[in-house]
């Protein structure tokens, strides 16, 4: 039986690099975002998670769906998938580690092996479209 973890992520690119995070106790980087809470829309989840993780405010009117990607969930049993629905959006504030986030970094395509499997698929997509160098 397959289980799917439903996550929403913020794709924030600057100068050909992507903003990524590492949670306490984790060995890979993740694109910021998180799991939907009951009754939340994609946008609700995006705004809440990014505020919790990075202490910045997403500007809801600027959110644009970039794509939805799926892969084996990092650190979970075989057959547990993560489906990541990704959005770009403007923000207010400077991203900084908050909540369970220990580190905020800017990664390029050469860092692909340092991120979770679903993020690797997203890196490939962004690299293929010329947005991630």
XYZ file of C-alpha atoms in Angstrom:
133
model
C 0.000 0.000 0.000
C 1.302 3.432 -0.958
C 1.074 6.395 1.395
C 1.466 9.942 0.095
C 2.622 12.899 2.173
C 1.012 16.103 0.864
C 3.411 19.061 1.070
C 3.452 22.643 -0.181
C 6.788 24.319 -1.005
C 8.091 27.808 -1.725
C 10.448 28.093 -4.693
C 12.583 31.168 -4.098
C 15.278 31.702 -6.723
C 17.930 34.395 -6.857
C 20.864 34.613 -9.247
C 20.445 31.032 -10.436
C 20.365 29.617 -6.902
C 17.485 28.298 -4.780
C 16.762 28.925 -1.118
C 16.933 25.677 0.856
C 16.746 24.703 4.508
C 18.053 22.028 6.816
C 16.034 20.993 9.840
C 17.651 20.084 13.156
C 18.935 16.517 13.075
C 18.549 16.104 9.294
C 21.366 15.279 6.900
C 19.911 16.757 3.701
C 18.486 20.079 2.594
C 14.831 20.658 1.761
C 13.025 23.331 -0.191
C 11.104 25.291 2.481
C 7.487 24.402 3.110
C 5.536 21.708 4.855
C 2.450 19.614 5.354
C -1.056 20.861 4.920
C -3.200 21.073 8.066
C -6.860 19.980 7.948
C -8.994 22.483 6.048
C -6.058 24.500 4.694
C -5.751 25.528 1.073
C -2.395 25.438 -0.719
C -2.007 29.170 -0.141
C -2.925 28.906 3.570
C -0.275 26.215 3.994
C 2.349 28.159 2.053
C 1.858 31.340 4.087
C 1.817 29.522 7.451
C 4.774 27.212 6.794
C 7.065 29.895 5.395
C 6.281 32.209 8.293
C 6.988 29.374 10.768
C 10.199 28.174 9.101
C 11.772 31.391 7.812
C 10.023 34.249 9.640
C 9.013 35.951 6.381
C 5.592 36.893 5.070
C 4.464 35.525 1.713
C 2.502 38.038 -0.384
C -0.522 35.867 -1.265
C -1.563 37.796 -4.386
C 1.814 37.023 -6.006
C 1.745 33.226 -5.491
C 2.035 31.256 -8.738
C 1.929 27.475 -9.132
C 5.264 26.256 -10.529
C 4.541 22.534 -10.620
C 3.768 19.417 -8.614
C 6.450 16.763 -8.146
C 6.459 13.334 -6.507
C 9.155 10.923 -5.248
C 10.014 8.475 -2.500
C 9.935 10.367 0.831
C 13.405 10.830 2.309
C 13.855 8.955 5.587
C 10.593 6.998 5.225
C 9.874 3.347 4.447
C 9.726 2.247 0.811
C 6.374 3.110 -0.722
C 5.911 6.320 1.266
C 5.806 9.079 -1.326
C 5.916 12.829 -0.983
C 3.919 14.995 -3.385
C 5.301 18.538 -3.394
C 3.112 21.268 -4.830
C 5.436 24.193 -5.510
C 4.745 27.905 -5.683
C 6.777 31.010 -6.341
C 5.731 34.147 -4.477
C 7.057 37.509 -3.398
C 7.781 37.955 0.289
C 8.413 40.558 2.960
C 11.336 40.160 5.351
C 14.676 38.385 5.239
C 14.633 34.572 5.440
C 16.201 33.348 8.681
C 16.117 29.988 10.508
C 13.070 29.685 12.756
C 11.150 26.864 14.446
C 12.758 23.504 13.534
C 15.024 25.026 10.861
C 18.714 25.022 11.771
C 20.226 26.378 8.561
C 19.171 28.442 5.549
C 21.385 28.181 2.441
C 21.448 29.085 -1.245
C 22.123 26.054 -3.441
C 22.968 25.634 -7.110
C 22.435 22.673 -9.392
C 25.843 21.283 -8.418
C 24.371 20.755 -4.907
C 21.689 18.375 -6.236
C 23.093 15.397 -4.306
C 22.675 17.309 -1.011
C 18.854 17.527 -1.209
C 15.948 15.115 -0.696
C 14.779 12.944 -3.649
C 11.724 15.060 -4.532
C 13.886 18.180 -4.380
C 16.299 16.540 -6.829
C 13.430 16.240 -9.322
C 12.586 19.915 -8.751
C 16.270 20.848 -9.198
C 16.275 18.955 -12.531
C 13.130 20.793 -13.661
C 14.503 24.211 -12.695
C 17.881 23.468 -14.275
C 16.190 22.286 -17.477
C 14.266 25.548 -17.721
C 17.420 27.606 -17.085
C 16.300 28.919 -13.696
C 18.806 26.972 -11.554
C 22.497 27.038 -12.405
